[in-house]
CSV table of C-alpha atoms in Angstrom, one decimal:
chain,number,residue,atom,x,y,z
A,1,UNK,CA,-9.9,28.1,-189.0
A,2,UNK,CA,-8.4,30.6,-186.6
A,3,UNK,CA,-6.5,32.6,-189.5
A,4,UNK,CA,-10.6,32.3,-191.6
A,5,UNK,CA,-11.7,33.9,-188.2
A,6,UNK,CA,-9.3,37.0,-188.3
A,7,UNK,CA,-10.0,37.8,-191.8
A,8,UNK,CA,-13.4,37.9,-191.4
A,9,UNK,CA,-13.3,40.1,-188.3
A,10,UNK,CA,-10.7,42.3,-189.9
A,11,UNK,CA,-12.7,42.5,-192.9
A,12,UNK,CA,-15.8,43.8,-190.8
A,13,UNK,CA,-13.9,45.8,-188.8
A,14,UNK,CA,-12.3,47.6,-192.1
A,15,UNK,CA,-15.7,48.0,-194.2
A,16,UNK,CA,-17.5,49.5,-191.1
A,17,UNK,CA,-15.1,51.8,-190.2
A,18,UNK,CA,-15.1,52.9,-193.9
A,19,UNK,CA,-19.0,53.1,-193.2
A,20,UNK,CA,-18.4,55.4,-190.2
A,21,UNK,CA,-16.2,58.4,-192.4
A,22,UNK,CA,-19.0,57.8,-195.4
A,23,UNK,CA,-22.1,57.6,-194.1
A,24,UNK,CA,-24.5,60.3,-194.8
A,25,UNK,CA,-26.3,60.5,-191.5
A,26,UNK,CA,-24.4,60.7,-188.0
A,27,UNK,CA,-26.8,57.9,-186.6
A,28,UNK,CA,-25.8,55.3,-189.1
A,29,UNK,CA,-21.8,56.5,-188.4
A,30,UNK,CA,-22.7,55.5,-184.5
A,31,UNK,CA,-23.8,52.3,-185.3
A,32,UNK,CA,-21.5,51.0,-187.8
A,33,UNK,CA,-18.6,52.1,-185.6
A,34,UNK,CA,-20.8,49.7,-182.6
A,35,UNK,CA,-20.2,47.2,-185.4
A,36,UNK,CA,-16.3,48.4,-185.8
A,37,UNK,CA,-16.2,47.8,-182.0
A,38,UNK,CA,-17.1,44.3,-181.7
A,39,UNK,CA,-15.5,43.3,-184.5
A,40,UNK,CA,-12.0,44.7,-182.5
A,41,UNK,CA,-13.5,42.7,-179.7
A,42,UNK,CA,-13.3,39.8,-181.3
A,43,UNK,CA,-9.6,40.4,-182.0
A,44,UNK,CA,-9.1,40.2,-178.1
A,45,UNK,CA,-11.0,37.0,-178.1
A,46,UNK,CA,-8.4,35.7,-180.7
A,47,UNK,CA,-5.6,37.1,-179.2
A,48,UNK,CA,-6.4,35.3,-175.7
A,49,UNK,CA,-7.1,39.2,-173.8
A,50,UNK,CA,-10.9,37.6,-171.9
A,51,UNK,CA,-11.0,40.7,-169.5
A,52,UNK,CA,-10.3,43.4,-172.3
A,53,UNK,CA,-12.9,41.3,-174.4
A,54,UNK,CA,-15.4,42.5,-171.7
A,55,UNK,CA,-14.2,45.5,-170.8
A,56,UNK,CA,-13.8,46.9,-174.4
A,57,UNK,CA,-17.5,45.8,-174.7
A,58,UNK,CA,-18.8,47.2,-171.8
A,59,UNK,CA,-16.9,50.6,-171.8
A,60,UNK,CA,-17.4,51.0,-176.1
A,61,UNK,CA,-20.2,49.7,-177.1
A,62,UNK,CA,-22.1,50.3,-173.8
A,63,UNK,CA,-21.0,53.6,-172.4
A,64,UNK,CA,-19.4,55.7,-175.0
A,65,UNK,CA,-21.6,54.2,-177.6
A,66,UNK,CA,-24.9,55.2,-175.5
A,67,UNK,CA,-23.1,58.8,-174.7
A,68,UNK,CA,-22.6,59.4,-178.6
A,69,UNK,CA,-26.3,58.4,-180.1
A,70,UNK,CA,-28.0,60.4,-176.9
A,71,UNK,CA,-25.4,63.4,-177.6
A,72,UNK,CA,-27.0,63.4,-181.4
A,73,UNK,CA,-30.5,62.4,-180.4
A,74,UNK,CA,-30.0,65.6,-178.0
A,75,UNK,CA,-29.0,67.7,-180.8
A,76,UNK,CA,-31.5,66.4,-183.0
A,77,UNK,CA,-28.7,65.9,-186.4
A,78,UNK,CA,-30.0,64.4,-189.4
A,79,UNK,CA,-28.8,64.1,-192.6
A,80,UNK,CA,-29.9,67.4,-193.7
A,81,UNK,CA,-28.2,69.3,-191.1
A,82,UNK,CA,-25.3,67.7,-192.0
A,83,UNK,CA,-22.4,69.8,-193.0
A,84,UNK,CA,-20.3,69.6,-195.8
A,85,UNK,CA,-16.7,70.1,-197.7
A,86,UNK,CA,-15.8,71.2,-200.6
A,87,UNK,CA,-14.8,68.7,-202.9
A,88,UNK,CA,-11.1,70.0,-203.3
A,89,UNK,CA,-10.9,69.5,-199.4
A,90,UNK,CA,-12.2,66.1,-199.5
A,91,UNK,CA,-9.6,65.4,-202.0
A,92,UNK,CA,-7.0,66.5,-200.4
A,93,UNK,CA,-8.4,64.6,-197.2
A,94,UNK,CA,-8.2,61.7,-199.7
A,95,UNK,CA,-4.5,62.3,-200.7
A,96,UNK,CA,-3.5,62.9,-197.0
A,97,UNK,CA,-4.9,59.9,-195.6
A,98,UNK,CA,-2.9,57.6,-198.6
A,99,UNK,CA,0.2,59.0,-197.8
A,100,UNK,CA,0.2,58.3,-194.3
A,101,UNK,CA,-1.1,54.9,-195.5
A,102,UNK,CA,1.7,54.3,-197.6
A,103,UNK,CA,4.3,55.6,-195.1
A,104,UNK,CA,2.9,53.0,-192.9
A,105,UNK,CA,3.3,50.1,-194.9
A,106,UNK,CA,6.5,51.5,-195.7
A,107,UNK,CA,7.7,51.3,-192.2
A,108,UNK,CA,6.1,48.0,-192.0
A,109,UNK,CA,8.0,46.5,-194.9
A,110,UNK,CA,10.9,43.9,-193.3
A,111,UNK,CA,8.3,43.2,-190.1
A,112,UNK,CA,7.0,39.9,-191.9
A,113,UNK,CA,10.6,38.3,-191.0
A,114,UNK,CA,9.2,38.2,-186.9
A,115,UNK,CA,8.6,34.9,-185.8
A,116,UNK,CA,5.2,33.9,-185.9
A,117,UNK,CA,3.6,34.1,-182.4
A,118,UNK,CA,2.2,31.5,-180.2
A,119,UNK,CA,-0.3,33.2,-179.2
A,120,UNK,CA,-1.3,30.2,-176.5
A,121,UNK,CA,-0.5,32.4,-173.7
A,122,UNK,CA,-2.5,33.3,-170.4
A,123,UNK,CA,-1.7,36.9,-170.1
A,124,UNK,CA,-5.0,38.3,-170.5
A,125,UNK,CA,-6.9,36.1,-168.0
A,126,UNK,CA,-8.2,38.3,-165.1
A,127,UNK,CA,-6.2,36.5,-162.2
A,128,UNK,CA,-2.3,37.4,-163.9
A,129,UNK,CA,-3.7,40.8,-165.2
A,130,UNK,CA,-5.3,41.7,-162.0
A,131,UNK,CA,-2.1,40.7,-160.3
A,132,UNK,CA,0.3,43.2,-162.5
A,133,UNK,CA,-2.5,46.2,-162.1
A,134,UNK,CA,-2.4,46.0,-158.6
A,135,UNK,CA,1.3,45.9,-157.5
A,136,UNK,CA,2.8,47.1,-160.3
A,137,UNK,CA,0.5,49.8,-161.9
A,138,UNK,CA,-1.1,50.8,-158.4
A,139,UNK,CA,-0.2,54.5,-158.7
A,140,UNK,CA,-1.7,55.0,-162.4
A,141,UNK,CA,-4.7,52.8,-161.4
A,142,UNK,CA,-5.2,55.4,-158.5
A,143,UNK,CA,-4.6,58.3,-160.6
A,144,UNK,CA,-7.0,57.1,-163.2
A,145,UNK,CA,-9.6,57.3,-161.0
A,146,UNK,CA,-8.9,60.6,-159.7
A,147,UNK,CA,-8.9,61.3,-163.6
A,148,UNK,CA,-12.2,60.1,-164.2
A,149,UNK,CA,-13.8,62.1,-161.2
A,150,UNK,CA,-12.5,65.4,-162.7
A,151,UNK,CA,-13.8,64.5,-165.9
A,152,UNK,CA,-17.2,63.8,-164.5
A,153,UNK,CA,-16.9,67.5,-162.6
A,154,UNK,CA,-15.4,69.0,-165.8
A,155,UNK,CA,-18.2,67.2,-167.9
A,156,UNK,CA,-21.4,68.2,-165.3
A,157,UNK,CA,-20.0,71.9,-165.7
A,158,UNK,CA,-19.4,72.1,-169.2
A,159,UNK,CA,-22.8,70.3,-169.7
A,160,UNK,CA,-25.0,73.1,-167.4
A,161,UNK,CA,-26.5,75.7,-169.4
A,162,UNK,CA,-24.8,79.1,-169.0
A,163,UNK,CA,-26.8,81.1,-166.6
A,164,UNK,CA,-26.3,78.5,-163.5
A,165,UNK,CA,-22.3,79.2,-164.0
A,166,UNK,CA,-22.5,82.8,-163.1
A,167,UNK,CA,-21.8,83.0,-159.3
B,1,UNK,CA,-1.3,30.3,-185.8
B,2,UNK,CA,-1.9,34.2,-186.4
B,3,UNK,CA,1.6,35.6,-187.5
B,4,UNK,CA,2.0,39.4,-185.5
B,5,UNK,CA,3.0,41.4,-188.7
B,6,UNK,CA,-0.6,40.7,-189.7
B,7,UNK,CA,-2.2,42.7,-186.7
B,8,UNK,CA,0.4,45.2,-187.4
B,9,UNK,CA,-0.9,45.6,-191.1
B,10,UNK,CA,-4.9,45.6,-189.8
B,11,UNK,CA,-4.0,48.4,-187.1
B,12,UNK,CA,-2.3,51.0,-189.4
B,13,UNK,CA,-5.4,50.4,-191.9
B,14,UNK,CA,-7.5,51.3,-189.3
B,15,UNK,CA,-5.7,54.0,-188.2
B,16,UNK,CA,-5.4,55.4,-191.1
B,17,UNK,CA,-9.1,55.1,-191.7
B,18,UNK,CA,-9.6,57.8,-188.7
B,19,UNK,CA,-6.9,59.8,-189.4
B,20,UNK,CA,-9.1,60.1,-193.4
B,21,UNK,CA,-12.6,60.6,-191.4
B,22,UNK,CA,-11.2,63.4,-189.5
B,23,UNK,CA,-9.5,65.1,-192.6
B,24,UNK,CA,-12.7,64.2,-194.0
B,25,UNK,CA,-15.6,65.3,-192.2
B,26,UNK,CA,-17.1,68.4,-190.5
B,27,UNK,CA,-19.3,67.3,-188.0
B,28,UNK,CA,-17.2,67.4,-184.8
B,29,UNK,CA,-19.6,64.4,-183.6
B,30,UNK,CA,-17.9,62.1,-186.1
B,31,UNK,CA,-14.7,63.3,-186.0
B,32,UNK,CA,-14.4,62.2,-182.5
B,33,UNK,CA,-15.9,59.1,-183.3
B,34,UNK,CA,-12.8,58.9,-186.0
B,35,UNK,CA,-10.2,59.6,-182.6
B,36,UNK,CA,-12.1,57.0,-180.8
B,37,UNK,CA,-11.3,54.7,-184.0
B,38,UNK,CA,-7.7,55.5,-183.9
B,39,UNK,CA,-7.2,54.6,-180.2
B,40,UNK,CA,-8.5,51.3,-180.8
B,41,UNK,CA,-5.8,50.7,-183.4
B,42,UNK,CA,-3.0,51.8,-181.2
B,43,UNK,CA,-5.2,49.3,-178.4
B,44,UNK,CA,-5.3,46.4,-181.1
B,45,UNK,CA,-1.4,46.4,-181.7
B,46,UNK,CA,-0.9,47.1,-178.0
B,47,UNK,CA,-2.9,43.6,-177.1
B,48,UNK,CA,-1.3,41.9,-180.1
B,49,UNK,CA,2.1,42.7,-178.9
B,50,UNK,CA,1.7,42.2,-175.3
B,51,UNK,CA,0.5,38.4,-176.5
B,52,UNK,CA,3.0,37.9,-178.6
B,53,UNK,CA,6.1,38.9,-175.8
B,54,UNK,CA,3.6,37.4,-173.0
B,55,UNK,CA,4.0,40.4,-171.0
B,56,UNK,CA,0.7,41.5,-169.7
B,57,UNK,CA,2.0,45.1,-169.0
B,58,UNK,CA,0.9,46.1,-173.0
B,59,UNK,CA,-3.1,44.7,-171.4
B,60,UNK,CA,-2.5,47.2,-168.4
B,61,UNK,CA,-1.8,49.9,-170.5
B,62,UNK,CA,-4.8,49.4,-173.2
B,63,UNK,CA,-6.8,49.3,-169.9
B,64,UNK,CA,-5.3,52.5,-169.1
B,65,UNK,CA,-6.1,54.1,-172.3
B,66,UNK,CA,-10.2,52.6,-172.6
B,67,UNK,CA,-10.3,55.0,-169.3
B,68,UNK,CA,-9.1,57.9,-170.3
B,69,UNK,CA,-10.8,57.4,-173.8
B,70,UNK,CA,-13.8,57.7,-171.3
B,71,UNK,CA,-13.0,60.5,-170.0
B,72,UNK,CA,-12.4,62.3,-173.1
B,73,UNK,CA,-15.4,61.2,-174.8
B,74,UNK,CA,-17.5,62.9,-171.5
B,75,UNK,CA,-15.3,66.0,-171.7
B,76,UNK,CA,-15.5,66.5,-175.4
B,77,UNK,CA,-19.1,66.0,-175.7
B,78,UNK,CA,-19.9,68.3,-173.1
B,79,UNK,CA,-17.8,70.8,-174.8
B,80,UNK,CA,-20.0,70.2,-178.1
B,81,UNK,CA,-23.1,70.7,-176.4
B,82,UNK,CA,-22.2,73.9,-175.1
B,83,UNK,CA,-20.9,75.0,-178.5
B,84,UNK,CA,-24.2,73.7,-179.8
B,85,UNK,CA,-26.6,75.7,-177.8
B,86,UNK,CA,-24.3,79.1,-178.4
B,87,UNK,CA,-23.7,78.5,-182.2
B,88,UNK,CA,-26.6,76.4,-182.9
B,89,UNK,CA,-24.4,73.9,-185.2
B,90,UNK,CA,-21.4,70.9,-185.2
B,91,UNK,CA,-19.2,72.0,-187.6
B,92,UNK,CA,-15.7,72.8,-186.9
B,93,UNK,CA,-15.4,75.2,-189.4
B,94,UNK,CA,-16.9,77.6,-187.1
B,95,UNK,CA,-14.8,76.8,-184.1
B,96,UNK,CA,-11.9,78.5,-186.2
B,97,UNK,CA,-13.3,82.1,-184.5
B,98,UNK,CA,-11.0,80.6,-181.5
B,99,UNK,CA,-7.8,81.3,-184.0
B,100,UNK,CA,-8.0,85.2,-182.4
């Protein structure tokens, strides 16, 4: 049942990220990567991670998700606007990304002799994760937040048109 | 139960799937959608692993990289809109005036 479970989510998580590089239109690429995104959620459900479960789907599929589609929307890009390669390129794209593939697998080749895992553990409940983040991982916790503050500065800058930046 | 090797297998296909959509494409918009792609496969094999040697550092450090993931995503797509409204367009190609 389990094992029936993780194909299926693997095999939507594969197709729709195909989706996402060959889609024609930018919109349809945003939403089959919100599909890609659950899908990958429901991995952390299997694998027993609750609080990344939630936080995956609030930080993907509600706030980056929401950022890319009003980013295009802004932009107004449609399929016509789209830009495109030339075939050789794509090609070669093609050829690049199976190689990597391959060198993958190849480095993946004697892993299938690993132990099966349990996978019954309690590691990703919020009480034993909360516990580790804040004693152990108190300085990066801190300094992520100082992180996302600059990138909110950086971002309100960047995003400004040009003529309020002079002075 | 869900032997490890199998996540392993499903994270370097996706992985590989973003490294091809940024090859790929020429829309900058779906090129970073491709990055975004290829951190969750590092995240995916991070959570699998940190279940599998019931250690929840692995969780801490996915955590870790959904925020800056965040952050990037702002940044970057700040940086497009400028370069939208000066060169009215997404693709990359025309970023390669920054080579002088």
């Amino acid at each position: 049942m389990t094992l029936n479970l993780f194909y299926f989510l693997s095999f939507v998580a594969i197709f729709a990220s195909l989706l996402v590089v060959f889609s024609k239109s930018p919109v349809h690429s945003v939403l089959y990567l919100i599909v890609a995104f659950f899908a990958i959620g429901g991995h952390y459900l299997l694998l027993n991670a609750e609080f990344l479960f939630i936080v995956h789907i609030i930080v993907y599929a509600g706030a980056i998700m929401v950022l890319f589609l009003y980013v295009i929307m802004l932009l107004n890009l449609n399929e016509e606007s789209e830009p495109h390669k030339s075939n050789l390129l794509k090609f070669a794209a093609a050829i690049a990304g199976g190689l990597l593939l391959l060198i993958l697998v190849a480095s993946l080749k004697g892993v299938d002799q690993l132990p099966a895992a349990t996978m019954q553990h309690d590691v990703g409940y919020v009480k034993k994760l909360g516990h580790v983040l804040f004693t152990e991982y108190l300085l990066p916790f801190e300094i992520t937040s100082v992180l996302l503050l600059a990138a909110m500065v950086g971002a309100v800058m960047l995003g400004k048109p040009e003529k309020y930046n002079k002075g | 139960m869900i032997p490890i090797d199998y996540y392993l297998w499903l994270s370097a296909v996706l992985f590989t799937i973003g490294v091809l959509g940024v090859l790929y494409r020429r829309n900058a918009i779906i090129v970073f959608m491709c990055i975004e792609l290829m951190l969750n496969a590092v995240n995916l094999v991070m959570v699998a692993f940190s279940n599998y040697m019931n250690d929840a550092a692995g969780q801490v450090f996915v955590f870790f990289i959904m925020a800056v993931a965040a952050a990037e995503v702002a940044v970057g797509l700040a940086i497009l809109i400028m370069m939208y409204r000066i060169t009215k367009t997404t693709d990359i190609n025309i970023l390669n005036r920054l080579k002088w």
